[in-house]
Coordinates of C-alpha atoms in Angstrom, one line a residue:
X1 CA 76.8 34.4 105.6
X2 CA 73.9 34.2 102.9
X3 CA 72.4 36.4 105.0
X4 CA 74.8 38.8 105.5
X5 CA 75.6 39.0 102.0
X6 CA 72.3 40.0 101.1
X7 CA 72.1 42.5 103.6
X8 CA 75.2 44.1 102.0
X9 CA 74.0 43.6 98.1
X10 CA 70.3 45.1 99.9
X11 CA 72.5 47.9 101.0
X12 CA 73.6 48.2 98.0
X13 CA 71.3 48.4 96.0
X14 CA 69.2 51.4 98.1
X15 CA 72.5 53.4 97.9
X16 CA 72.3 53.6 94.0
X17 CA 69.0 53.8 94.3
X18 CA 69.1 57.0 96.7
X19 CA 72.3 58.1 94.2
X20 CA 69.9 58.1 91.1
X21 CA 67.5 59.8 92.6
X22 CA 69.3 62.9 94.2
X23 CA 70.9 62.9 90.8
X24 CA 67.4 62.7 88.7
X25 CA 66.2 65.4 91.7
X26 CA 69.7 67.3 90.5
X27 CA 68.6 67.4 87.2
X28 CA 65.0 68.4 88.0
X29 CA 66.0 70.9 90.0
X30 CA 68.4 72.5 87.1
X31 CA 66.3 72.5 84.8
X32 CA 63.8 75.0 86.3
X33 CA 67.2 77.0 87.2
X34 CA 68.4 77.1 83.7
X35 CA 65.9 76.5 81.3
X36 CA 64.7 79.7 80.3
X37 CA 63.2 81.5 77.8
X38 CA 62.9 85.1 76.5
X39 CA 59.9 85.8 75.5
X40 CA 59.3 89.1 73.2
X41 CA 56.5 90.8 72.4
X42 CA 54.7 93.2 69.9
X43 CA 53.2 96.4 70.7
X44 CA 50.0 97.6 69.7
X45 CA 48.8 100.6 68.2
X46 CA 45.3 99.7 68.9
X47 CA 43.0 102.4 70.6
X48 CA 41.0 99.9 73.1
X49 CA 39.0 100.6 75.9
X50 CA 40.5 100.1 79.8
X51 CA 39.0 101.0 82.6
X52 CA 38.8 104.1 85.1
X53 CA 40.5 106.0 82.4
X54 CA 40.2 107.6 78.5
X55 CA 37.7 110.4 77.3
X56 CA 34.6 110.4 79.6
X57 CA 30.8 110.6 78.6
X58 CA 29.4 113.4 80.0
X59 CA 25.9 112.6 81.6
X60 CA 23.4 114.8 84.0
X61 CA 19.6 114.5 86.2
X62 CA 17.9 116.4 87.9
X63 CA 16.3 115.5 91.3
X64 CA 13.4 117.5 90.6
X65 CA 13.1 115.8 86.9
X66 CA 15.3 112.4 87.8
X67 CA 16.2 110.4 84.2
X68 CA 18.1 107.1 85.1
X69 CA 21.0 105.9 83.4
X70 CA 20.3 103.2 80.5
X71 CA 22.3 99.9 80.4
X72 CA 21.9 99.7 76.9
X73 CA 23.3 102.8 76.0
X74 CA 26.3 102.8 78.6
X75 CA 27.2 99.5 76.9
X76 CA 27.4 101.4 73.5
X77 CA 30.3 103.8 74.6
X78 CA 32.2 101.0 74.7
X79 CA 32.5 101.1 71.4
X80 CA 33.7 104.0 69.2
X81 CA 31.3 107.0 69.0
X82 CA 31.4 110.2 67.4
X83 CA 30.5 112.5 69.9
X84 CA 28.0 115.6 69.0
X85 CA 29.7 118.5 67.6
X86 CA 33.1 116.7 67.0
X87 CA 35.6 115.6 64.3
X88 CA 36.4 112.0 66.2
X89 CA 35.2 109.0 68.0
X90 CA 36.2 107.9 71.7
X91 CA 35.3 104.6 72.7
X92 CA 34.8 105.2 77.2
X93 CA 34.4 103.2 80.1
X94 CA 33.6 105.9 82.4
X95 CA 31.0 108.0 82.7
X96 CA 30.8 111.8 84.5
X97 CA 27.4 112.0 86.2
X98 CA 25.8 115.5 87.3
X99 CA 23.3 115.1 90.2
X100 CA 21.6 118.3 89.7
X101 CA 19.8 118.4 93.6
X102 CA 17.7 121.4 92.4
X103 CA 14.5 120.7 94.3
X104 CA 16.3 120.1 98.2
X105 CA 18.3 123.4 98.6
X106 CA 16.2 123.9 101.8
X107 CA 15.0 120.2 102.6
X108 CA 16.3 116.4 102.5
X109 CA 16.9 114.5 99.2
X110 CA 14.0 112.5 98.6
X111 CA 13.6 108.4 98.8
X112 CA 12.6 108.4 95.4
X113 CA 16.3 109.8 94.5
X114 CA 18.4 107.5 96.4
X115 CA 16.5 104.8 94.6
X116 CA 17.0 105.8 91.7
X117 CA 20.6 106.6 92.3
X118 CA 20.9 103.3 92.8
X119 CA 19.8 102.1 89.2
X120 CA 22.1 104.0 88.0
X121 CA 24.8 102.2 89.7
X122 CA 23.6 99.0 88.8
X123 CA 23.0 99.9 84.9
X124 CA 26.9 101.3 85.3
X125 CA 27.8 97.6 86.9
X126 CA 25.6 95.7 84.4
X127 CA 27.4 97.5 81.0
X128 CA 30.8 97.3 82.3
X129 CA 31.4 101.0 83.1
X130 CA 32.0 103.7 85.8
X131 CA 30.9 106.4 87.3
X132 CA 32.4 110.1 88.3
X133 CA 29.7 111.2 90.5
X134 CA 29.3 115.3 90.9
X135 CA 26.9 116.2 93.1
X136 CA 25.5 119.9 92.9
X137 CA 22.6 122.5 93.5
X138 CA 22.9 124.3 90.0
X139 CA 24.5 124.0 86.7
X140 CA 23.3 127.3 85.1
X141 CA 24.8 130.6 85.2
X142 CA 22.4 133.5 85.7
X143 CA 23.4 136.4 83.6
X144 CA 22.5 140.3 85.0
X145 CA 23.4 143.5 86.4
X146 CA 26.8 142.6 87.8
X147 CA 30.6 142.7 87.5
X148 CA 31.1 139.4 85.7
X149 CA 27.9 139.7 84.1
X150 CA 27.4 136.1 82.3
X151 CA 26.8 135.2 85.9
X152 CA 25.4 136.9 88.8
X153 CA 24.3 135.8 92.3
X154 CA 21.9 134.8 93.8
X155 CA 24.1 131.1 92.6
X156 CA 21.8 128.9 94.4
X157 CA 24.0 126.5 96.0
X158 CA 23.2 125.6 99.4
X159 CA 23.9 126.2 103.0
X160 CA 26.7 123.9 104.6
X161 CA 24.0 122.6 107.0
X162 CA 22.7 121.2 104.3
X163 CA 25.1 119.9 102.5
X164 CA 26.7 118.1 105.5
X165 CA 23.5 116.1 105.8
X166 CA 22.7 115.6 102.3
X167 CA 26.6 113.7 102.3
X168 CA 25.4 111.9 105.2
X169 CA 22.1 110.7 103.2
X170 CA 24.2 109.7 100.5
X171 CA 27.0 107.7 102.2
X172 CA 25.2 104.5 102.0
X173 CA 24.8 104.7 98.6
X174 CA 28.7 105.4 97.8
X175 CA 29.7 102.6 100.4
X176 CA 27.9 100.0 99.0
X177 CA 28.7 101.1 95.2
X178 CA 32.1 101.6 95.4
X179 CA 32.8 98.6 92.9
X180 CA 31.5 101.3 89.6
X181 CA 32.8 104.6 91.0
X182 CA 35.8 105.3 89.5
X183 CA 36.3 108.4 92.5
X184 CA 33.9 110.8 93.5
X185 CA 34.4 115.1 92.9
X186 CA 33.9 117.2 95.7
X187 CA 30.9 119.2 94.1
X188 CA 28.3 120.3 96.7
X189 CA 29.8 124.4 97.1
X190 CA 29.0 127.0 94.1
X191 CA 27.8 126.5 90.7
X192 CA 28.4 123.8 88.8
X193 CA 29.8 122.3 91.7
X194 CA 33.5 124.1 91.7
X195 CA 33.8 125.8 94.9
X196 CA 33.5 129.3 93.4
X197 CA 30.6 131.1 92.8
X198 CA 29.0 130.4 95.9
X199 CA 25.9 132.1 98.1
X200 CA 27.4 130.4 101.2
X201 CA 31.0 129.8 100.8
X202 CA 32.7 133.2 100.3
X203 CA 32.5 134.7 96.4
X204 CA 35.8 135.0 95.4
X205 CA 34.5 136.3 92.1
X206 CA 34.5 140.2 91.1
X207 CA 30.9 139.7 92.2
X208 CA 32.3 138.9 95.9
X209 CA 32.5 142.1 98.1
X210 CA 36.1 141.0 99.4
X211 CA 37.2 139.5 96.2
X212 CA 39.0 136.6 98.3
X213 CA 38.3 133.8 100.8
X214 CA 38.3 134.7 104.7
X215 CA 39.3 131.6 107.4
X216 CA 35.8 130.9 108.0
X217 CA 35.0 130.8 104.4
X218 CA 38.2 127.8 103.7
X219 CA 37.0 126.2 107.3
X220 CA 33.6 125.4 106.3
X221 CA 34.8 124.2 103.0
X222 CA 37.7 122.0 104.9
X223 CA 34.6 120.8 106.9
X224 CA 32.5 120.0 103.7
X225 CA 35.8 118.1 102.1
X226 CA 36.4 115.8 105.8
X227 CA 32.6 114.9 105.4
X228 CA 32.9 113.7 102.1
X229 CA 35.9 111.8 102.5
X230 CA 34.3 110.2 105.6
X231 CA 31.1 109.1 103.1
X232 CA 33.4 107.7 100.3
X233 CA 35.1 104.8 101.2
X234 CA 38.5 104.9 102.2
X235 CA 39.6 103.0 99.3
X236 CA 38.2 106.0 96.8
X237 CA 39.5 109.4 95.7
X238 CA 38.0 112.4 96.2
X239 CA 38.6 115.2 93.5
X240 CA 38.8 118.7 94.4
X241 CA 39.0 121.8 91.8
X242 CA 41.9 124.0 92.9
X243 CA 45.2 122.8 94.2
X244 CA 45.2 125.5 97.2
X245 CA 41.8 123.7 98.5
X246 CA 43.7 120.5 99.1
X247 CA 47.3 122.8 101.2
X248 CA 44.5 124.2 103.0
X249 CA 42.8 121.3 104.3
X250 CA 45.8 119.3 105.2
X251 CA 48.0 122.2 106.5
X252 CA 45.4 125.1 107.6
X253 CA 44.7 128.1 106.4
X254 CA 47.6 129.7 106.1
X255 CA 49.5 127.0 104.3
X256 CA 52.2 128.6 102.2
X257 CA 52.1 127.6 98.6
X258 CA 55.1 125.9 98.6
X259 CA 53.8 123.5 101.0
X260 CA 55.0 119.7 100.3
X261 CA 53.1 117.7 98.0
X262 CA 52.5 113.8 98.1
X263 CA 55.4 111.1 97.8
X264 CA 55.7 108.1 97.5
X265 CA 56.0 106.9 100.6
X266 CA 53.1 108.6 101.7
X267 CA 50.8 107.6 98.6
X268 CA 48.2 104.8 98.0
X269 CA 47.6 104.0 102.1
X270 CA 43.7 105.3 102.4
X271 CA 45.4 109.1 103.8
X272 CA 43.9 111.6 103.6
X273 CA 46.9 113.1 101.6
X274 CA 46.4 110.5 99.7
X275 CA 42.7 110.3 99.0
X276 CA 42.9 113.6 97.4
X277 CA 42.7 114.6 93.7
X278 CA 42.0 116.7 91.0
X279 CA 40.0 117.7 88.6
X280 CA 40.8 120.8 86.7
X281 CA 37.7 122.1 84.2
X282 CA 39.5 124.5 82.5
X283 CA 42.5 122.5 81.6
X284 CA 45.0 124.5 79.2
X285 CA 42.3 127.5 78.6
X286 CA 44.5 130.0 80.3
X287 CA 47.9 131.2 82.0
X288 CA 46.5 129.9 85.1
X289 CA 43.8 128.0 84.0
X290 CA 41.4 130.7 84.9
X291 CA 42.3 130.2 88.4
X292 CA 43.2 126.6 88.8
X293 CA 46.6 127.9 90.0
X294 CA 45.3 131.6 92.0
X295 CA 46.1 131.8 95.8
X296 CA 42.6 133.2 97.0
X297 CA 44.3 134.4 100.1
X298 CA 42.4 134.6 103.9
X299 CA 41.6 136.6 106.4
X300 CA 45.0 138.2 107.3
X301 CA 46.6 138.0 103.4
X302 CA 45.5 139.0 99.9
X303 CA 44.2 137.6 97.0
X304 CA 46.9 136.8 94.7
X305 CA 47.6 135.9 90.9
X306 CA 50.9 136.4 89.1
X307 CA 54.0 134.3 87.8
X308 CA 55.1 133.1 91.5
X309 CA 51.8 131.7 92.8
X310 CA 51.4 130.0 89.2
X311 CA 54.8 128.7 89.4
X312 CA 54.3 127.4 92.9
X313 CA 51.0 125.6 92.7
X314 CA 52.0 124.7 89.0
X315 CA 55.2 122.7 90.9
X316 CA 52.9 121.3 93.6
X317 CA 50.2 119.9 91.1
X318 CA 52.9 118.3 89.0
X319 CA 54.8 116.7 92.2
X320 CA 51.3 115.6 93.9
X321 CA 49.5 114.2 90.7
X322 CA 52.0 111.6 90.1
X323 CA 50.1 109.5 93.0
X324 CA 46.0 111.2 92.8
X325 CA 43.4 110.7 90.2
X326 CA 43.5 113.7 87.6
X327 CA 41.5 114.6 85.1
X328 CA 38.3 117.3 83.8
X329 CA 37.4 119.0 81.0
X330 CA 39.1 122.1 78.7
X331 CA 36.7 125.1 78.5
X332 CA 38.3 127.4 76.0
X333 CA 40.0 127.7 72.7
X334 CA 41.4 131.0 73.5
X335 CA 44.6 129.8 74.5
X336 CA 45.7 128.4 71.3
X337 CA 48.2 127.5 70.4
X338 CA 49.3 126.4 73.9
X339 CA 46.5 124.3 74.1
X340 CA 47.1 122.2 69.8
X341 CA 49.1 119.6 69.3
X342 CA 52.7 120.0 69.4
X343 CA 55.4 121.2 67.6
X344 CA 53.2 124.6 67.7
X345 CA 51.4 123.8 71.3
X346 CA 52.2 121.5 74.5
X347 CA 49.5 119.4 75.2
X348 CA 50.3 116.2 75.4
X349 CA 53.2 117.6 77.6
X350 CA 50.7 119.3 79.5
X351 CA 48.8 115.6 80.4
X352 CA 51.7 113.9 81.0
X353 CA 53.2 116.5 82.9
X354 CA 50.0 116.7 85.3
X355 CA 49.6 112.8 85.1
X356 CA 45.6 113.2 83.5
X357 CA 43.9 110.0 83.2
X358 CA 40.8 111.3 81.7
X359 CA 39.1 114.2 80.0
X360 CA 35.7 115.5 79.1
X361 CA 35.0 113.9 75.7
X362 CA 31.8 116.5 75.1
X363 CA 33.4 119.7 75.9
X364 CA 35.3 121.8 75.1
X365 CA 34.5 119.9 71.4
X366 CA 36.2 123.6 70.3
X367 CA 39.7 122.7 71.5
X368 CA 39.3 118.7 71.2
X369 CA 38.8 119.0 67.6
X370 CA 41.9 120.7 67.2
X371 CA 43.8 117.4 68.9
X372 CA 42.2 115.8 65.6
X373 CA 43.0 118.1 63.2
X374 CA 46.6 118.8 64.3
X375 CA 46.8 115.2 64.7
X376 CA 47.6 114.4 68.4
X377 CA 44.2 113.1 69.1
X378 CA 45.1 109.1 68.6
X379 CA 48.2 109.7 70.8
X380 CA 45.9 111.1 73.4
X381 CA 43.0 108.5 73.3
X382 CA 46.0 105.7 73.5
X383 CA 47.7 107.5 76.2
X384 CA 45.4 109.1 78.6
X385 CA 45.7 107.5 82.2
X386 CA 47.9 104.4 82.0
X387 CA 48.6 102.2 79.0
X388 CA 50.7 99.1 79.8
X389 CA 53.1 97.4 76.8
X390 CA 54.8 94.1 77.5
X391 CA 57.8 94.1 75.8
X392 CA 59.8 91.0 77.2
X393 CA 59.9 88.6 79.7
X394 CA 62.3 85.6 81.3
X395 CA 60.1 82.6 81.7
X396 CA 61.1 79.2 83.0
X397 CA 60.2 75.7 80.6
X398 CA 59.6 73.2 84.0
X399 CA 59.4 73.4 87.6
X400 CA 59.6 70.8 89.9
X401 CA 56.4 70.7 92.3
X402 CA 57.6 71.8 95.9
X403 CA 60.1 74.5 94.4
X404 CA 59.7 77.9 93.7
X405 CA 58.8 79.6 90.3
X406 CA 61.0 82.8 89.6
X407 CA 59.9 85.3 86.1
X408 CA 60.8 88.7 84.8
X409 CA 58.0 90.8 83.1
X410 CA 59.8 93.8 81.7
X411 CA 56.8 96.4 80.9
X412 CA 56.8 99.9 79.8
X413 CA 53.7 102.2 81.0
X414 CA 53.1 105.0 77.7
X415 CA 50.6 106.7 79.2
X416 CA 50.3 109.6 81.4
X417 CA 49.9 108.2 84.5
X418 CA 49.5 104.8 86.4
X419 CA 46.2 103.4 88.1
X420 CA 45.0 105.5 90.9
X421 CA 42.7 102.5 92.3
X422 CA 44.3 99.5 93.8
X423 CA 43.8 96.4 91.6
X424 CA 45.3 93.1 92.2
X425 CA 48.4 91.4 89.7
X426 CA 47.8 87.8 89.7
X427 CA 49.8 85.3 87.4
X428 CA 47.2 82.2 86.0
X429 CA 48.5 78.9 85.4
X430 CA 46.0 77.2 82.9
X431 CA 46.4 73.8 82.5
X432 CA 46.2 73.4 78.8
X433 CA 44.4 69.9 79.0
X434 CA 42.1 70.4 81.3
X435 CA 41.3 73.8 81.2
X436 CA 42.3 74.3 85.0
X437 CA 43.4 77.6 86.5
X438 CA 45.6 78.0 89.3
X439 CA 46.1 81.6 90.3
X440 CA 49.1 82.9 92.4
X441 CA 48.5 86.9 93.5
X442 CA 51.9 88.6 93.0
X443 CA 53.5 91.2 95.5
X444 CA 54.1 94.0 92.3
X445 CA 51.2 96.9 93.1
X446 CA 50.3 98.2 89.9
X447 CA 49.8 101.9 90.8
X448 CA 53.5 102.3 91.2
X449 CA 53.6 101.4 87.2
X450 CA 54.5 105.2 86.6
X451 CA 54.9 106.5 83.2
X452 CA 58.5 104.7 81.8
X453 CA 59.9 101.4 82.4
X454 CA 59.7 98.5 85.2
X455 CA 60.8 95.5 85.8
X456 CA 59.1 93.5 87.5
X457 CA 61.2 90.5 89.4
X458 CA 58.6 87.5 91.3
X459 CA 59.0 84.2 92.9
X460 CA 55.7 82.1 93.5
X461 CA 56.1 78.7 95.4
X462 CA 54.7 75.7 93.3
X463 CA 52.4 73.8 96.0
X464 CA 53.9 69.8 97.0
X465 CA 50.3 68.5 95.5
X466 CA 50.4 70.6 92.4
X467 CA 48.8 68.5 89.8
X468 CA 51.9 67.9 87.2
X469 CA 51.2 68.8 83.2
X470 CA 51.5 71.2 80.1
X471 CA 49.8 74.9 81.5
X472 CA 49.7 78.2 79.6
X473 CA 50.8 81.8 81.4
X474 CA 48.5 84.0 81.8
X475 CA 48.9 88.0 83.9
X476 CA 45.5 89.1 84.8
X477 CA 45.1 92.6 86.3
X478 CA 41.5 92.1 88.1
X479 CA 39.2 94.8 89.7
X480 CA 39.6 94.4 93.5
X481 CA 36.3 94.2 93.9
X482 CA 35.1 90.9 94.3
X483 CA 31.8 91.8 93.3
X484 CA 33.5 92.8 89.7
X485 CA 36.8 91.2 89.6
X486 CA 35.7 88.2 87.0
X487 CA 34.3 90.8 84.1
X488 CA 36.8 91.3 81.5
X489 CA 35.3 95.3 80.9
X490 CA 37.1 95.7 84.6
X491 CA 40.1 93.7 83.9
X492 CA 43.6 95.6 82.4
X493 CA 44.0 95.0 79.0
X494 CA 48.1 95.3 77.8
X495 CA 48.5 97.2 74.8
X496 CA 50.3 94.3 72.8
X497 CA 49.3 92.0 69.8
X498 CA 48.5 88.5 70.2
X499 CA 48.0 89.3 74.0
X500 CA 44.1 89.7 75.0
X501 CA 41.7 87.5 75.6
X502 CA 38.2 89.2 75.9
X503 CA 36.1 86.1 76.6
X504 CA 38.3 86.1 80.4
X505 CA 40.3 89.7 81.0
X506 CA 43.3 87.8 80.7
X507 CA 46.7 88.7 79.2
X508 CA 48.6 85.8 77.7
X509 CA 52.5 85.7 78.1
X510 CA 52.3 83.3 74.9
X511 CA 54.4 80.4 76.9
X512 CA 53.6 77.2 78.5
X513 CA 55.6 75.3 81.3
X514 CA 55.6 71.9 82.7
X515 CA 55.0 71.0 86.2
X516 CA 57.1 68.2 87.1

C-alpha cells in the first residue's frame, strides 16, 4: 500500500509539475505574441552620402597618356566639395570614368592599360566608391566645313571588328570588378561614346548622307550591345543613350515605338530586358532632349521627330525606368525655365518622373547652378536615386528560443527611384553584453522599395540553442558582394536621426528584446 500510495502522490506530483510548465510555456509563449512595441522614428534632413547613387565626379584617361585614379582623392568626394565653376558642394560615392582608347583604333588595347585599369578599380574599392565606366575612341568634336559645323567627320571611333574584341579584352577585367562598378555605359560607337556621330555606325547627323539609321547600321550596333552584356556580368546594367536603341535590340528593327516597356514581373532577374538602362546626356536641354526621344527610322521608314514619337518614347522611358539604372548629365541652359526649379520649371518632376539616380555633378554647372539658386538643389542631392526613412515599426519585447520572431518596418522611399543593384536586407541581433551578432537575411528585396510607402511584414525563426539575453536591433542593407559587404561606405544608410552607425553600416531600430 505504501507503495502504491507513493506511486499515486509520484503521479501527482509530475502532473502539476507538467501543468506549471505548459502554463509558464503559455505565458512565454504570449508574451512574444502580445508584447509589442511601436517604435517611431525621426527623419532626417541630412544630405549624406549612399552608395551607387547622388551627383557623380566626373573623371577621364587616355590610353595613349594613361593617369590612374588616386585613392586619396576618391576618398575626399566623400565629403562635401564645391565643384569647379559651381555655386554648391556634392559629397559622391560614384565616380563616371572616360577610357579615352585613342591610341588602338586600328590595334589591341595594350597590357600596360588593363593593368592599369585595374588600379583604378582597386583605388575605387580601397576609398569606398564606384565606378561608371565609359569606354570610347574620342571625346573631342572636330569643327569644319560641314552641315553641323562644331563637329565634322572624320569622328574617329572605330570599326565594329574592333570594338567586338577590344569588349572581349576587357571582360576579365569587368568580371572580376564587378564589386566597384556601379553599371557599365554602352560607349564604344561615335563620339563621346553616344552612338551618334559615328564613322562606322551610320551618321544620323545632318552630316550623314541618309540623315537616319539603315537595318545594317541598328544590327551591328544590336551586335555591339549583346557583346557587352555578355562581358558585364549578369548581375550589372548596361546603360544605353536613346530609348529606341534598347526596342530595337530586344524587338528588331522595326520595333514600333509603342513597343512594351519593362514590368515588374519581368524586372531584376539578370534579362536582358532587364539589364538595360539609361543614361540620358542631355537631360531637360530640349523638347526632346536633343534626340533622346527621336525615332532614327531604318531602311524601309523615315527619320522622324515630332509630338507623337516624343510622346511615345517619352511613355516608354517613364514605364521602363522604374526598374533600370538612370541617370547622365544636362548639357544646356537653353531650355529654361523647363529645366529651374519649380513653381516656374519641372525638374525635380522630371527626375522623379524618369526615376534618375544620378547626375553629372561637373556639367552642365550652367543649369546646376540654377537648382541652387532657385533653391531645389538640397531636395535634389537628398533625393536623387533612393533615400530610405524609417518612420515606424512593431517590434516584439521577448521571444522564446524555438519560436518564431514576427516585426513590421513601415518605410517610406523619398527619392526618385529604388536601388537598381541587388543588395541583401538582413536584421542583426546584437547581444548587448557580449557584443555578439546574430544575423537573419530577410525575404523583402530592396529594389522593389519604389518611390512612396512599404510595409514590410517578416517572420525569422529563433534557433532551439539560441544563447538567451538582452540584444539590440539592428537592419543592415549590405553590398552583395562579399568582397565589400562588411564596409560601411557600401552599406545603406536610412535617412533618420539617431539611426546610423558609421563605425559598422548598421541602422539601429533603437529597441532591444529578450531571448528567453
Amino acid at each position: 500500500m505504501m507503495i502504491k500510495n507513493n506511486s499515486r502522490y509520484a503521479l501527482s506530483v509530475s502532473l502539476v509539475v507538467m501543468l506549471m510548465a505548459f502554463s509558464c510555456k503559455d505565458k512565454e509563449l504570449n508574451l512574444v505574441q502580445v508584447e509589442r512595441v511601436n517604435v517611431n522614428y525621426t527623419q532626417s534632413d541630412e544630405d549624406f552620402p549612399n552608395p551607387e547613387r547622388g551627383f557623380y565626379r566626373y573623371s577621364e584617361t587616355h590610353s595613349s597618356d594613361y593617369s590612374v585614379l588616386n585613392e586619396a582623392e576618391l576618398k575626399s568626394y566623400r565629403v562635401p566639395q564645391t565643384v569647379q565653376s559651381a555655386n554648391y558642394q556634392v559629397s559622391s560615392t560614384l565616380v563616371f570614368r572616360y577610357y579615352i582608347l585613342d591610341n588602338v583604333v586600328n590595334t589591341a588595347i595594350s597590357a600596360n592599360f588593363l593593368t592599369n585599369l585595374k588600379k583604378d578599380f582597386d583605388a575605387a574599392r580601397a576609398a569606398g566608391v564606384k565606378l561608371i565606366p565609359r569606354f570610347v575612341y574620342t571625346a573631342t568634336a572636330k569643327p569644319g566645313n560641314c552641315p553641323e559645323g562644331f563637329i565634322c567627320p572624320e569622328y574617329g571611333d572605330a570599326p565594329k571588328a574592333i570594338i567586338l574584341s577590344h569588349i572581349a579584352q576587357l571582360k576579365p577585367l569587368l568580371r572580376d570588378n564587378a564589386d566597384v562598378i556601379a553599371c557599365v555605359q554602352l560607349g564604344f560607337i561615335g563620339t563621346w561614346g553616344e552612338q551618334y556621330y559615328s564613322d562606322f555606325f551610320g551618321d544620323a547627323s545632318l552630316n550623314g548622307s541618309q540623315g537616319k539609321l539603315t537595318d545594317n547600321n541598328w544590327k551591328d550596333r544590336i551586335e555591339v550591345i549583346k557583346a557587352m552584356l555578355d562581358a558585364v556580368p549578369s548581375d550589372r546594367m548596361v546603360q544605353l543613350r536613346y530609348p529606341q536603341l534598347k526596342q530595337r535590340y530586344l524587338y528588331g528593327v522595326n520595333s514600333l515605338l509603342t513597343s512594351a516597356p519593362l514590368t515588374e514581373s519581368g524586372a531584376f532577374n539578370e534579362t536582358e530586358i532587364a539589364r538595360l538602362g539609361y543614361h540620358n546626356d542631355c537631360f531637360m536641354a530640349s523638347v526632346n532632349d536633343f534626340g533622346t526621344y527621336e525615332d532614327y527610322g531604318n531602311s524601309a521608314s523615315p527619320r522622324a521627330s515630332n509630338g507623337t514619337v516624343l510622346t511615345a518614347l517619352k511613355d516608354y522611358f517613364k514605364a521602363d525606368s522604374k526598374f533600370v539604372v538612370v541617370g547622365g548629365e544636362t548639357c544646356s541652359d537653353d531650355f529654361s525655365p523647363s529645366n529651374d526649379c519649380e513653381p516656374a520649371g519641372k525638374i525635380q518632376a522630371e527626375f522623379a518622373d524618369l526615376h534618375y539616380s544620378f547626375i553629372n555633378a561637373h556639367y552642365n554647372t550652367a543649369v546646376n547652378n540654377d537648382w541652387q539658386d532657385g533653391g531645389c538643389m538640397d531636395n535634389i542631392k537628398r533625393n536623387l536615386g533612393y533615400r530610405f526613412v524609417l518612420q515606424s515599426a512593431v517590434l516584439p519585447d521577448n521571444v522564446v528560443r524555438g519560436t518564431d520572431l514576427s516585426f513590421t518596418l513601415n518605410i517610406k522611399n523619398v527619392g526618385y527611384a529604388s536601388p537598381y543593384n541587388k543588395r541583401p536586407a538582413k536584421l542583426i541581433l546584437r547581444h548587448t553584453e557580449t557584443g555578439e551578432l546574430k544575423t537573419f537575411e530577410l525575404v523583402t528585396d530592396v529594389r522593389k522599395w519604389y518611390s512612396g510607402d512599404h510595409k514590410i511584414v517578416e517572420t525569422i525563426k529563433i534557433p532551439g540553442d539560441f544563447p538567451t539575453g538582452d540584444y539590440e536591433l539592428l537592419l543592415h542593407l549590405p553590398d552583395a558582394y562579399a568582397s565589400i559587404a562588411t564596409r560601411p561606405e557600401f552599406s545603406i544608410r536610412f535617412a533618420n536621426n539617431d539611426v546610423w552607425e558609421a563605425t559598422t553600416g548598421y541602422n539601429k531600430l533603437n529597441h532591444s528584446l529578450k531571448v528567453n
